[in-house]
C-alpha positions as semicolon CSV with decimal commas, in nm:
position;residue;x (nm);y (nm);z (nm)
1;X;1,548;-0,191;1,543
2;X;1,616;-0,462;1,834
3;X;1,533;-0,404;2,202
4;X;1,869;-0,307;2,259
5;X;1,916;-0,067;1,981
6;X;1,575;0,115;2,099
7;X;1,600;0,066;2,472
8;X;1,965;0,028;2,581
9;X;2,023;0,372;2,419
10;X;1,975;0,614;2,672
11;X;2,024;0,937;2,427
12;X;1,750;0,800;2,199
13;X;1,527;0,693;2,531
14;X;1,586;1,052;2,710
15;X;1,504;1,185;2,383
16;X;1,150;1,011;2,378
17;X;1,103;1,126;2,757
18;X;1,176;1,492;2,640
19;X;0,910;1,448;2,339
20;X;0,655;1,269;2,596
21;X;0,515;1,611;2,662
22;X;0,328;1,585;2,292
23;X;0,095;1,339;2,459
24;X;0,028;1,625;2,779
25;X;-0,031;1,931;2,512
26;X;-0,278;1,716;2,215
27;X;-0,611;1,687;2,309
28;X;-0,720;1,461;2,065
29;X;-0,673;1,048;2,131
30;X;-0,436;0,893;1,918
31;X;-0,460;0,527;1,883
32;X;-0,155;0,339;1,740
33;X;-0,226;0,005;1,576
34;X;0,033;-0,270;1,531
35;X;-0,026;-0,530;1,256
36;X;0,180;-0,795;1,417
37;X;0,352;-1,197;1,304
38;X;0,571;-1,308;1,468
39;X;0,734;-1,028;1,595
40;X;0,848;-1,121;1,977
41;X;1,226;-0,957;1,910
42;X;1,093;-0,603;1,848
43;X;0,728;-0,607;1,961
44;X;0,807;-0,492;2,353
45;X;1,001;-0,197;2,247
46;X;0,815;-0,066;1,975
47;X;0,479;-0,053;2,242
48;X;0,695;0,077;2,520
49;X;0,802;0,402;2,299
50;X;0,452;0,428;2,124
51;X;0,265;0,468;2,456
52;X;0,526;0,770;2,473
53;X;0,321;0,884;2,201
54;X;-0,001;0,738;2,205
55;X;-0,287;0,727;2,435
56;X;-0,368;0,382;2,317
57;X;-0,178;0,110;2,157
58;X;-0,337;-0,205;2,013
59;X;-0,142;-0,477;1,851
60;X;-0,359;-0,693;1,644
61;X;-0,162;-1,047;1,669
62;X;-0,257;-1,208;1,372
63;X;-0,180;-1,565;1,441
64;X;0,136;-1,552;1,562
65;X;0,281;-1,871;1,712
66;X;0,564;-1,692;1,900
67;X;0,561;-1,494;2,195
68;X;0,395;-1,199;2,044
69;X;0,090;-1,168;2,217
70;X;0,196;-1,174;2,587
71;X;0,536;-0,971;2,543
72;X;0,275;-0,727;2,377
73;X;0,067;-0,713;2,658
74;X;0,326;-0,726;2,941
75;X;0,453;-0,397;2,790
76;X;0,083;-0,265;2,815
77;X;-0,081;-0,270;2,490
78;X;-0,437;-0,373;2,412
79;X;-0,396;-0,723;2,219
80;X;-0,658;-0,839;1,969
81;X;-0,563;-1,166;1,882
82;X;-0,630;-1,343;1,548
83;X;-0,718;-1,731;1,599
84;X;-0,495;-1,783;1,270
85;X;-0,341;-1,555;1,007
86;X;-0,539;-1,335;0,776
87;X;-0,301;-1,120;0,659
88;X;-0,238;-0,748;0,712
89;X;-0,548;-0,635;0,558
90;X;-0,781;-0,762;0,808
91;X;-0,527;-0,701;1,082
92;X;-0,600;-0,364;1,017
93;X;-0,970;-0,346;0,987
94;X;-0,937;-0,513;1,315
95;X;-0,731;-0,233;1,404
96;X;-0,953;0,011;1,268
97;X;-1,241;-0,145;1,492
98;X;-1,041;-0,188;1,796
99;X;-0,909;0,203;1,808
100;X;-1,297;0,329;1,746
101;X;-1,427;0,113;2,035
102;X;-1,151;0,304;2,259
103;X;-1,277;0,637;2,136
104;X;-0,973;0,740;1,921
105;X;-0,999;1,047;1,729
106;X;-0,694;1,007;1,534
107;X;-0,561;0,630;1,430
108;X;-0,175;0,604;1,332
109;X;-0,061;0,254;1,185
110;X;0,259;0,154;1,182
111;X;0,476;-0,127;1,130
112;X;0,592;-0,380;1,416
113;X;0,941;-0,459;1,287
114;X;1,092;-0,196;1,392
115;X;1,121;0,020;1,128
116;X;0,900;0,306;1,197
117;X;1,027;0,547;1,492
118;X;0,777;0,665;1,731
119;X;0,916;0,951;1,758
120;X;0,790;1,062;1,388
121;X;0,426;1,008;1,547
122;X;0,400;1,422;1,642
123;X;0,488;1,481;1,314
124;X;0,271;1,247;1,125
125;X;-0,074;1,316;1,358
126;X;0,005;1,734;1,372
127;X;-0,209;1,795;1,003
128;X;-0,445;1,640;1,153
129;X;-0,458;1,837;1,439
130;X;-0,465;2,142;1,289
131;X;-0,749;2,077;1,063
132;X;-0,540;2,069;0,741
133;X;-0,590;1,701;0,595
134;X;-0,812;1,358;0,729
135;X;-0,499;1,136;0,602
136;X;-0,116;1,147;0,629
137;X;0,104;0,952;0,466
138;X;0,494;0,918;0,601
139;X;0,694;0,907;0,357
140;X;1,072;0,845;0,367
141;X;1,163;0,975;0,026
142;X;0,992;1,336;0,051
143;X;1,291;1,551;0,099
144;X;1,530;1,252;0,088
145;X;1,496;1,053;-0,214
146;X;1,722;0,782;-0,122
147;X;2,057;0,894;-0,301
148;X;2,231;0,568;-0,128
149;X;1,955;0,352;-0,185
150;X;2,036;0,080;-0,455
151;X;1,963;0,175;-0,819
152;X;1,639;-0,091;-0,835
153;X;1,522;0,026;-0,549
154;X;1,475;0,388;-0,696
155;X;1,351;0,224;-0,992
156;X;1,099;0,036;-0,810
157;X;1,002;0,348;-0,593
158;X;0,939;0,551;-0,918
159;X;0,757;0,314;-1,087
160;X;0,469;0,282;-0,793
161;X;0,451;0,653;-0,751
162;X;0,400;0,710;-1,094
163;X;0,087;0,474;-1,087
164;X;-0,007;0,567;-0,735
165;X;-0,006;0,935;-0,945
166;X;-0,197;0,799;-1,269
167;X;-0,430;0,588;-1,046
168;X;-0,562;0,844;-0,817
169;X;-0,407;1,224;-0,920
170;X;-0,183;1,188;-0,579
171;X;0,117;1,305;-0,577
172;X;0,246;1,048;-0,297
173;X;0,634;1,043;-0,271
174;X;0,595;0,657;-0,064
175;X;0,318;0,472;-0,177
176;X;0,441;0,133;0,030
177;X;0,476;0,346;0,392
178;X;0,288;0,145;0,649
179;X;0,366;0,458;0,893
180;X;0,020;0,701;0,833
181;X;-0,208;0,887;1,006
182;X;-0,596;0,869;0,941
183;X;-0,883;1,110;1,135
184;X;-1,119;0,862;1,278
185;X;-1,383;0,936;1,110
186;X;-1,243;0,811;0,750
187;X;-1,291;0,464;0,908
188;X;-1,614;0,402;0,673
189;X;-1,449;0,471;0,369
190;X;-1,189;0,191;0,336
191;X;-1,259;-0,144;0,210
192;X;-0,993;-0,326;0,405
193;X;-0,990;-0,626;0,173
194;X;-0,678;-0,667;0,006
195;X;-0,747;-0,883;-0,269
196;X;-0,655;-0,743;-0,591
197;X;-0,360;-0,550;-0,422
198;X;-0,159;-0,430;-0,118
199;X;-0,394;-0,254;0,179
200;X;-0,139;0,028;0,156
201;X;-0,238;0,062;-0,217
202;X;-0,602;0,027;-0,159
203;X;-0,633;0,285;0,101
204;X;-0,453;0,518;-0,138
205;X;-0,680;0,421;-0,369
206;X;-0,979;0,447;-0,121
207;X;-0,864;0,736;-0,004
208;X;-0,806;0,900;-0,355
209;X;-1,123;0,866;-0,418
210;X;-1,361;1,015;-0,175
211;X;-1,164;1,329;-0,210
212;X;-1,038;1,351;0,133
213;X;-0,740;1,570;0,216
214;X;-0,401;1,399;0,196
215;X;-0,096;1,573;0,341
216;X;0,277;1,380;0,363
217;X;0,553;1,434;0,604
218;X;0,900;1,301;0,637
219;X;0,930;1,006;0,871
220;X;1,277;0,841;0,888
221;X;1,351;0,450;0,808
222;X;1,533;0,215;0,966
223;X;1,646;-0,112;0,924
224;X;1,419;-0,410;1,053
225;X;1,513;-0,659;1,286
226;X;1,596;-0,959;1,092
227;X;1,678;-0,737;0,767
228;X;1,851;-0,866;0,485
229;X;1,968;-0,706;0,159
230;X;1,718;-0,746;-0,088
231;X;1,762;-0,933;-0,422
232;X;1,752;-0,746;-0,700
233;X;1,521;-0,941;-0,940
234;X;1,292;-1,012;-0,676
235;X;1,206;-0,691;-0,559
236;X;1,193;-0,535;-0,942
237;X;0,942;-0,816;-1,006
238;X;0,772;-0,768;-0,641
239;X;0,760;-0,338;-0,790
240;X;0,619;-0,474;-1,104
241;X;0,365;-0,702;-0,973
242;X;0,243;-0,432;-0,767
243;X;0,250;-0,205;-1,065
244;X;0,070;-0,472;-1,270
245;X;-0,167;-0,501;-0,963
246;X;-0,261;-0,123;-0,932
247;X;-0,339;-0,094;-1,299
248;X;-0,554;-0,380;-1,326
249;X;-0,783;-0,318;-1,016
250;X;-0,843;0,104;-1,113
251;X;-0,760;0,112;-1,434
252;X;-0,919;-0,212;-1,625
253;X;-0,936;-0,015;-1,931
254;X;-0,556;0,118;-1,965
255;X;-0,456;-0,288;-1,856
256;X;-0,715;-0,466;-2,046
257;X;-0,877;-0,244;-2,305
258;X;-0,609;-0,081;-2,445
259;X;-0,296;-0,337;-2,488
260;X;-0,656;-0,571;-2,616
261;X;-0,768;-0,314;-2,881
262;X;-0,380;-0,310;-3,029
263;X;-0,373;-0,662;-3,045
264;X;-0,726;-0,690;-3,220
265;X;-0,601;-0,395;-3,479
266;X;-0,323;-0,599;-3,535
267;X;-0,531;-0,879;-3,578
268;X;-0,759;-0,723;-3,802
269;X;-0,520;-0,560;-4,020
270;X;-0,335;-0,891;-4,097
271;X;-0,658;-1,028;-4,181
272;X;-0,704;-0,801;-4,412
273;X;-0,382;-0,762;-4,607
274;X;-0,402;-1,115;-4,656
275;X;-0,756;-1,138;-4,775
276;X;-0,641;-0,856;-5,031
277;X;-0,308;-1,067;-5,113
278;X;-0,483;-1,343;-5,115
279;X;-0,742;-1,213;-5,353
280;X;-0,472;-1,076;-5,606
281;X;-0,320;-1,394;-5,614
282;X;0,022;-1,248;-5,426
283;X;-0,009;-1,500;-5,146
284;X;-0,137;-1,838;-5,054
285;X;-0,318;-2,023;-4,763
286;X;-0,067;-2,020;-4,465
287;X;-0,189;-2,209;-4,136
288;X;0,067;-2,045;-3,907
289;X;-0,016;-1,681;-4,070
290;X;-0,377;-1,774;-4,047
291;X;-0,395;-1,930;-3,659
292;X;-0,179;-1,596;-3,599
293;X;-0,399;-1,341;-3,680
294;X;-0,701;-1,514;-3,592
295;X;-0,511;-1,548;-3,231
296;X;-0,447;-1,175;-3,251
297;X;-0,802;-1,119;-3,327
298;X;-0,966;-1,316;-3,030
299;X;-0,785;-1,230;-2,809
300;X;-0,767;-0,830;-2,849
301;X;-1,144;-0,857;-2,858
302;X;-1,132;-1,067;-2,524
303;X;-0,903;-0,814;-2,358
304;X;-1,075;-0,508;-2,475
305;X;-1,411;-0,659;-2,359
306;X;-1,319;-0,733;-2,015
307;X;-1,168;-0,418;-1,962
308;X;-1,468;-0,268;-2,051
309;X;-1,699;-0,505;-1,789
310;X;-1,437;-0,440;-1,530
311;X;-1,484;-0,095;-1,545
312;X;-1,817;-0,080;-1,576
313;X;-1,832;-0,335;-1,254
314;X;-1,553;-0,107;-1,033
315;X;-1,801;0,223;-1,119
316;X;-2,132;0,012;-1,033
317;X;-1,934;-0,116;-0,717
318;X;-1,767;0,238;-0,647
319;X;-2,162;0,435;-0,659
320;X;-2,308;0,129;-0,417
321;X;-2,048;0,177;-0,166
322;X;-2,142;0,551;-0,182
323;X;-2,514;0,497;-0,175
Protein backbone atom coordinates (compact mmCIF):
# COMPACT_ATOMS: atom_id res chain seq x y z
CA UNK A 1 0.00 0.00 0.00
CA UNK A 2 2.29 3.00 -1.42
CA UNK A 3 1.62 6.69 -0.75
CA UNK A 4 -0.04 6.93 -3.86
CA UNK A 5 -2.27 3.98 -3.65
CA UNK A 6 -3.46 5.33 -0.02
CA UNK A 7 -3.31 9.04 -0.63
CA UNK A 8 -3.75 9.85 -4.34
CA UNK A 9 -7.10 7.98 -4.10
CA UNK A 10 -9.56 10.39 -3.31
CA UNK A 11 -12.63 7.72 -2.97
CA UNK A 12 -10.58 5.76 -0.41
CA UNK A 13 -9.34 9.32 1.32
CA UNK A 14 -13.11 10.82 1.35
CA UNK A 15 -13.99 7.57 2.66
CA UNK A 16 -11.59 7.91 5.76
CA UNK A 17 -12.90 11.66 6.19
CA UNK A 18 -16.54 10.21 6.30
CA UNK A 19 -15.35 7.46 9.02
CA UNK A 20 -13.28 10.34 10.97
CA UNK A 21 -16.40 10.91 12.98
CA UNK A 22 -15.50 7.40 15.02
CA UNK A 23 -12.76 9.40 16.67
CA UNK A 24 -15.66 12.46 17.69
CA UNK A 25 -18.33 9.67 19.07
CA UNK A 26 -15.52 7.06 21.25
CA UNK A 27 -14.64 8.29 24.38
CA UNK A 28 -12.04 6.09 25.15
CA UNK A 29 -8.14 6.95 23.81
CA UNK A 30 -6.93 4.73 21.33
CA UNK A 31 -3.28 4.62 20.84
CA UNK A 32 -1.94 3.06 17.58
CA UNK A 33 1.58 1.69 17.70
CA UNK A 34 3.79 1.19 14.64
CA UNK A 35 6.66 -1.34 14.88
CA UNK A 36 8.72 0.25 12.22
CA UNK A 37 12.39 -0.77 9.80
CA UNK A 38 12.91 0.75 7.32
CA UNK A 39 9.76 1.70 6.21
CA UNK A 40 10.15 5.46 4.64
CA UNK A 41 7.85 4.39 1.33
CA UNK A 42 4.70 3.66 3.40
CA UNK A 43 5.38 5.10 6.87
CA UNK A 44 3.81 8.86 6.07
CA UNK A 45 0.62 7.46 4.84
CA UNK A 46 -0.09 4.83 7.11
CA UNK A 47 0.25 7.76 10.24
CA UNK A 48 -1.67 10.27 8.20
CA UNK A 49 -4.88 7.79 7.97
CA UNK A 50 -4.31 6.32 11.56
CA UNK A 51 -4.58 9.75 13.24
CA UNK A 52 -8.06 9.53 11.29
CA UNK A 53 -8.57 6.92 13.72
CA UNK A 54 -6.50 7.31 16.56
CA UNK A 55 -6.00 9.85 19.18
CA UNK A 56 -2.38 8.95 19.35
CA UNK A 57 0.02 7.37 17.04
CA UNK A 58 3.52 6.26 18.06
CA UNK A 59 5.92 4.65 15.71
CA UNK A 60 8.62 2.89 17.53
CA UNK A 61 11.67 3.19 14.87
CA UNK A 62 13.65 0.42 15.68
CA UNK A 63 16.94 1.25 14.15
CA UNK A 64 16.09 2.18 11.01
CA UNK A 65 18.81 3.75 8.84
CA UNK A 66 16.35 5.28 6.31
CA UNK A 67 14.20 8.10 6.53
CA UNK A 68 11.77 6.56 8.86
CA UNK A 69 11.94 8.51 11.78
CA UNK A 70 11.50 12.10 10.48
CA UNK A 71 8.88 11.26 7.60
CA UNK A 72 7.14 9.68 10.77
CA UNK A 73 7.20 12.64 12.63
CA UNK A 74 6.60 15.25 9.87
CA UNK A 75 3.25 13.44 9.41
CA UNK A 76 2.67 13.92 13.28
CA UNK A 77 3.29 10.83 15.09
CA UNK A 78 5.06 10.41 18.41
CA UNK A 79 8.55 8.66 17.43
CA UNK A 80 10.39 6.46 19.93
CA UNK A 81 13.47 5.72 18.40
CA UNK A 82 15.58 2.56 18.93
CA UNK A 83 19.51 3.37 18.96
CA UNK A 84 19.83 -0.05 16.90
CA UNK A 85 17.49 -2.94 16.04
CA UNK A 86 15.90 -5.20 18.58
CA UNK A 87 13.43 -6.69 16.78
CA UNK A 88 9.62 -6.45 16.89
CA UNK A 89 9.25 -7.78 20.25
CA UNK A 90 10.77 -5.03 22.09
CA UNK A 91 9.46 -2.55 19.55
CA UNK A 92 6.35 -3.34 20.99
CA UNK A 93 6.94 -3.34 24.66
CA UNK A 94 8.26 -0.01 23.77
CA UNK A 95 5.04 0.54 22.27
CA UNK A 96 3.20 -0.77 25.03
CA UNK A 97 5.12 1.79 27.36
CA UNK A 98 4.93 4.67 25.12
CA UNK A 99 0.83 4.45 24.61
CA UNK A 100 0.41 4.08 28.70
CA UNK A 101 2.56 7.19 29.33
CA UNK A 102 -0.02 9.07 26.87
CA UNK A 103 -2.93 7.76 28.87
CA UNK A 104 -4.37 5.30 26.26
CA UNK A 105 -7.18 3.23 27.27
CA UNK A 106 -7.25 1.06 24.35
CA UNK A 107 -3.75 0.14 22.34
CA UNK A 108 -4.18 -1.14 18.60
CA UNK A 109 -0.88 -2.49 16.87
CA UNK A 110 -0.53 -2.72 13.55
CA UNK A 111 1.82 -3.26 10.89
CA UNK A 112 3.84 -0.35 9.04
CA UNK A 113 4.02 -1.88 5.57
CA UNK A 114 1.07 -1.12 4.55
CA UNK A 115 -0.90 -3.89 4.89
CA UNK A 116 -3.30 -3.20 7.58
CA UNK A 117 -6.14 -0.52 6.63
CA UNK A 118 -6.97 1.99 9.15
CA UNK A 119 -10.06 1.98 8.35
CA UNK A 120 -10.62 -1.66 10.06
CA UNK A 121 -9.49 0.26 13.40
CA UNK A 122 -13.55 0.97 14.43
CA UNK A 123 -14.05 -2.40 13.92
CA UNK A 124 -11.19 -3.96 15.69
CA UNK A 125 -11.36 -1.40 19.04
CA UNK A 126 -15.61 -1.57 19.11
CA UNK A 127 -15.50 -5.11 21.58
CA UNK A 128 -13.64 -3.32 23.47
CA UNK A 129 -15.75 -0.58 23.80
CA UNK A 130 -18.61 -2.26 24.59
CA UNK A 131 -17.24 -4.23 27.39
CA UNK A 132 -17.33 -7.60 25.55
CA UNK A 133 -13.52 -8.79 25.39
CA UNK A 134 -9.83 -7.06 26.77
CA UNK A 135 -8.19 -8.45 23.35
CA UNK A 136 -9.08 -8.51 19.61
CA UNK A 137 -7.48 -10.20 17.18
CA UNK A 138 -8.02 -9.16 13.20
CA UNK A 139 -8.13 -11.75 11.41
CA UNK A 140 -8.28 -11.92 7.57
CA UNK A 141 -9.47 -15.47 7.19
CA UNK A 142 -12.68 -15.30 9.58
CA UNK A 143 -15.42 -15.20 7.06
CA UNK A 144 -12.96 -15.33 4.13
CA UNK A 145 -10.71 -18.18 4.27
CA UNK A 146 -8.59 -17.29 1.44
CA UNK A 147 -10.21 -19.42 -1.48
CA UNK A 148 -7.50 -17.65 -3.96
CA UNK A 149 -4.80 -17.85 -1.67
CA UNK A 150 -2.09 -20.44 -2.83
CA UNK A 151 -2.60 -24.06 -1.67
CA UNK A 152 0.65 -23.78 0.96
CA UNK A 153 -0.48 -20.92 2.15
CA UNK A 154 -3.81 -22.55 3.45
CA UNK A 155 -1.74 -25.30 4.53
CA UNK A 156 0.46 -23.16 6.48
CA UNK A 157 -2.56 -21.11 7.91
CA UNK A 158 -4.17 -24.42 9.16
CA UNK A 159 -1.37 -25.80 10.58
CA UNK A 160 -0.70 -22.62 13.13
CA UNK A 161 -4.33 -22.41 14.03
CA UNK A 162 -4.52 -25.81 14.88
CA UNK A 163 -1.60 -25.35 17.45
CA UNK A 164 -2.59 -21.82 18.32
CA UNK A 165 -6.02 -24.13 19.20
CA UNK A 166 -4.07 -27.11 21.01
CA UNK A 167 -1.71 -24.57 22.71
CA UNK A 168 -4.13 -22.34 24.36
CA UNK A 169 -8.08 -23.73 23.69
CA UNK A 170 -8.43 -20.50 21.19
CA UNK A 171 -10.16 -20.80 18.50
CA UNK A 172 -8.12 -17.97 16.52
CA UNK A 173 -8.87 -18.02 12.70
CA UNK A 174 -5.17 -15.70 12.15
CA UNK A 175 -2.73 -16.48 14.56
CA UNK A 176 0.18 -14.32 12.52
CA UNK A 177 -2.24 -10.88 12.36
CA UNK A 178 -0.10 -8.04 13.61
CA UNK A 179 -3.50 -5.87 13.32
CA UNK A 180 -5.14 -6.33 17.23
CA UNK A 181 -6.64 -4.52 19.72
CA UNK A 182 -5.64 -4.84 23.52
CA UNK A 183 -7.58 -2.81 26.68
CA UNK A 184 -4.79 -1.04 28.38
CA UNK A 185 -4.86 -2.54 31.23
CA UNK A 186 -3.65 -6.16 29.85
CA UNK A 187 -0.28 -4.35 29.51
CA UNK A 188 1.14 -6.38 32.69
CA UNK A 189 0.37 -9.58 31.43
CA UNK A 190 2.62 -9.95 28.34
CA UNK A 191 6.12 -10.95 28.43
CA UNK A 192 7.23 -9.12 25.34
CA UNK A 193 10.33 -11.25 24.85
CA UNK A 194 10.24 -13.15 21.84
CA UNK A 195 12.70 -15.69 22.26
CA UNK A 196 11.39 -19.06 21.87
CA UNK A 197 8.79 -17.74 19.27
CA UNK A 198 6.99 -14.95 17.34
CA UNK A 199 5.50 -11.91 19.79
CA UNK A 200 2.26 -12.52 17.89
CA UNK A 201 2.41 -16.17 19.18
CA UNK A 202 3.43 -15.26 22.62
CA UNK A 203 0.78 -12.81 23.28
CA UNK A 204 -1.68 -15.48 22.15
CA UNK A 205 -0.11 -17.53 24.33
CA UNK A 206 0.05 -14.83 27.13
CA UNK A 207 -3.10 -13.94 26.52
CA UNK A 208 -4.54 -17.58 26.53
CA UNK A 209 -3.54 -17.92 29.60
CA UNK A 210 -4.71 -15.39 32.06
CA UNK A 211 -8.14 -16.10 30.80
CA UNK A 212 -8.86 -12.80 29.37
CA UNK A 213 -11.65 -12.35 26.85
CA UNK A 214 -10.64 -12.73 23.21
CA UNK A 215 -13.05 -11.65 20.49
CA UNK A 216 -11.93 -11.62 16.43
CA UNK A 217 -13.19 -9.49 13.69
CA UNK A 218 -12.60 -9.37 9.99
CA UNK A 219 -9.96 -6.89 8.94
CA UNK A 220 -9.05 -6.91 5.21
CA UNK A 221 -5.31 -7.54 3.75
CA UNK A 222 -3.49 -5.97 1.37
CA UNK A 223 -0.49 -6.28 -0.37
CA UNK A 224 2.77 -4.64 1.15
CA UNK A 225 4.85 -2.24 -0.43
CA UNK A 226 7.76 -4.06 -1.72
CA UNK A 227 5.67 -7.49 -1.84
CA UNK A 228 6.80 -10.37 -3.60
CA UNK A 229 5.26 -13.80 -4.19
CA UNK A 230 6.32 -16.03 -1.66
CA UNK A 231 8.32 -19.27 -2.24
CA UNK A 232 6.73 -22.14 -1.57
CA UNK A 233 9.27 -24.22 0.46
CA UNK A 234 10.22 -21.36 2.37
CA UNK A 235 7.17 -20.32 3.78
CA UNK A 236 5.96 -24.22 4.50
CA UNK A 237 9.25 -24.47 6.42
CA UNK A 238 8.84 -20.73 7.92
CA UNK A 239 4.77 -22.46 9.01
CA UNK A 240 6.62 -25.38 10.33
CA UNK A 241 9.26 -23.73 12.26
CA UNK A 242 6.70 -21.74 13.86
CA UNK A 243 4.69 -24.85 14.46
CA UNK A 244 7.82 -26.57 15.82
CA UNK A 245 8.33 -23.31 17.86
CA UNK A 246 4.81 -23.15 19.52
CA UNK A 247 4.95 -26.76 20.60
CA UNK A 248 8.19 -26.67 22.13
CA UNK A 249 7.81 -23.43 24.28
CA UNK A 250 3.88 -24.60 25.79
CA UNK A 251 3.88 -27.87 25.22
CA UNK A 252 7.50 -29.44 26.25
CA UNK A 253 5.85 -32.59 27.03
CA UNK A 254 3.82 -33.33 23.61
CA UNK A 255 7.51 -32.08 21.73
CA UNK A 256 9.90 -33.64 24.04
CA UNK A 257 8.25 -36.22 26.24
CA UNK A 258 6.23 -37.94 24.06
CA UNK A 259 8.15 -38.47 20.51
CA UNK A 260 11.25 -39.30 23.64
CA UNK A 261 9.16 -42.00 25.44
CA UNK A 262 8.46 -43.80 21.76
CA UNK A 263 11.89 -43.75 20.99
CA UNK A 264 13.01 -45.18 24.50
CA UNK A 265 10.08 -48.04 24.06
CA UNK A 266 11.56 -48.70 20.97
CA UNK A 267 14.74 -48.79 22.46
CA UNK A 268 13.83 -50.92 25.16
CA UNK A 269 11.94 -53.39 23.30
CA UNK A 270 14.85 -54.11 20.88
CA UNK A 271 16.90 -54.60 23.81
CA UNK A 272 14.95 -56.99 24.88
CA UNK A 273 14.08 -59.22 21.95
CA UNK A 274 17.61 -59.48 21.47
CA UNK A 275 18.62 -60.35 24.96
CA UNK A 276 15.83 -63.16 24.59
CA UNK A 277 17.29 -64.13 20.96
CA UNK A 278 20.35 -63.84 22.11
CA UNK A 279 19.77 -66.07 25.07
CA UNK A 280 18.08 -68.90 22.89
CA UNK A 281 20.90 -68.91 20.76
CA UNK A 282 18.65 -67.41 17.59
CA UNK A 283 20.96 -64.45 17.18
CA UNK A 284 24.45 -63.22 17.68
CA UNK A 285 26.40 -60.06 18.87
CA UNK A 286 25.64 -57.31 16.22
CA UNK A 287 27.48 -53.83 16.80
CA UNK A 288 25.19 -51.85 14.47
CA UNK A 289 21.93 -53.63 16.13
CA UNK A 290 23.54 -53.04 19.46
CA UNK A 291 24.80 -49.08 19.05
CA UNK A 292 21.06 -48.86 17.57
CA UNK A 293 19.07 -49.64 20.30
CA UNK A 294 21.29 -48.40 22.83
CA UNK A 295 20.97 -44.96 20.66
CA UNK A 296 17.22 -45.43 20.81
CA UNK A 297 17.43 -45.92 24.45
CA UNK A 298 19.45 -42.72 25.44
CA UNK A 299 18.09 -40.72 23.69
CA UNK A 300 14.18 -41.37 24.36
CA UNK A 301 15.19 -41.13 27.99
CA UNK A 302 16.97 -37.69 27.21
CA UNK A 303 13.92 -36.39 25.38
CA UNK A 304 11.36 -37.59 27.76
CA UNK A 305 13.41 -36.07 30.65
CA UNK A 306 13.69 -32.68 29.37
CA UNK A 307 10.27 -32.47 28.49
CA UNK A 308 9.47 -33.19 31.79
CA UNK A 309 12.04 -30.25 33.38
CA UNK A 310 10.70 -27.93 30.78
CA UNK A 311 7.42 -28.25 31.95
CA UNK A 312 7.96 -28.29 35.26
CA UNK A 313 10.24 -24.92 34.66
CA UNK A 314 7.29 -23.09 32.24
CA UNK A 315 4.62 -23.93 35.40
CA UNK A 316 7.28 -22.68 38.14
CA UNK A 317 7.90 -19.63 35.73
CA UNK A 318 4.05 -19.28 34.77
CA UNK A 319 2.92 -19.19 39.03
CA UNK A 320 6.01 -16.47 39.67
CA UNK A 321 4.84 -14.23 37.06
CA UNK A 322 1.38 -14.53 38.75
CA UNK A 323 2.64 -14.12 42.27
Amino acid sequence: MSNELLLGNSTLYSTHKENQRFRETSSQNITAILPAYNEEVSIGSIVLLTKLYADNVIVIDDGSTDLTADIARKAGAEVVSHGANRGKAEAIKTGFTAAADLGADIIVTMDSDGQHNPADIPNLVAPIIKGNAEMVNGSRYLNYPGKNSPVYCRAGQTMQDTTAKMNFNLKITDTQSGFRAYAASTKSIFRFSGKKTAIENEMLADAGRSGIRIAEVEIGACTSVGASIRDPVKYTMGALRTVAEDIEANKPLYFYSVPGFALATCGFFMGFKFMADYFFGIASLNFGHTFLMVFLALAGAYMTLRGIIAHSMAGAARQTDST
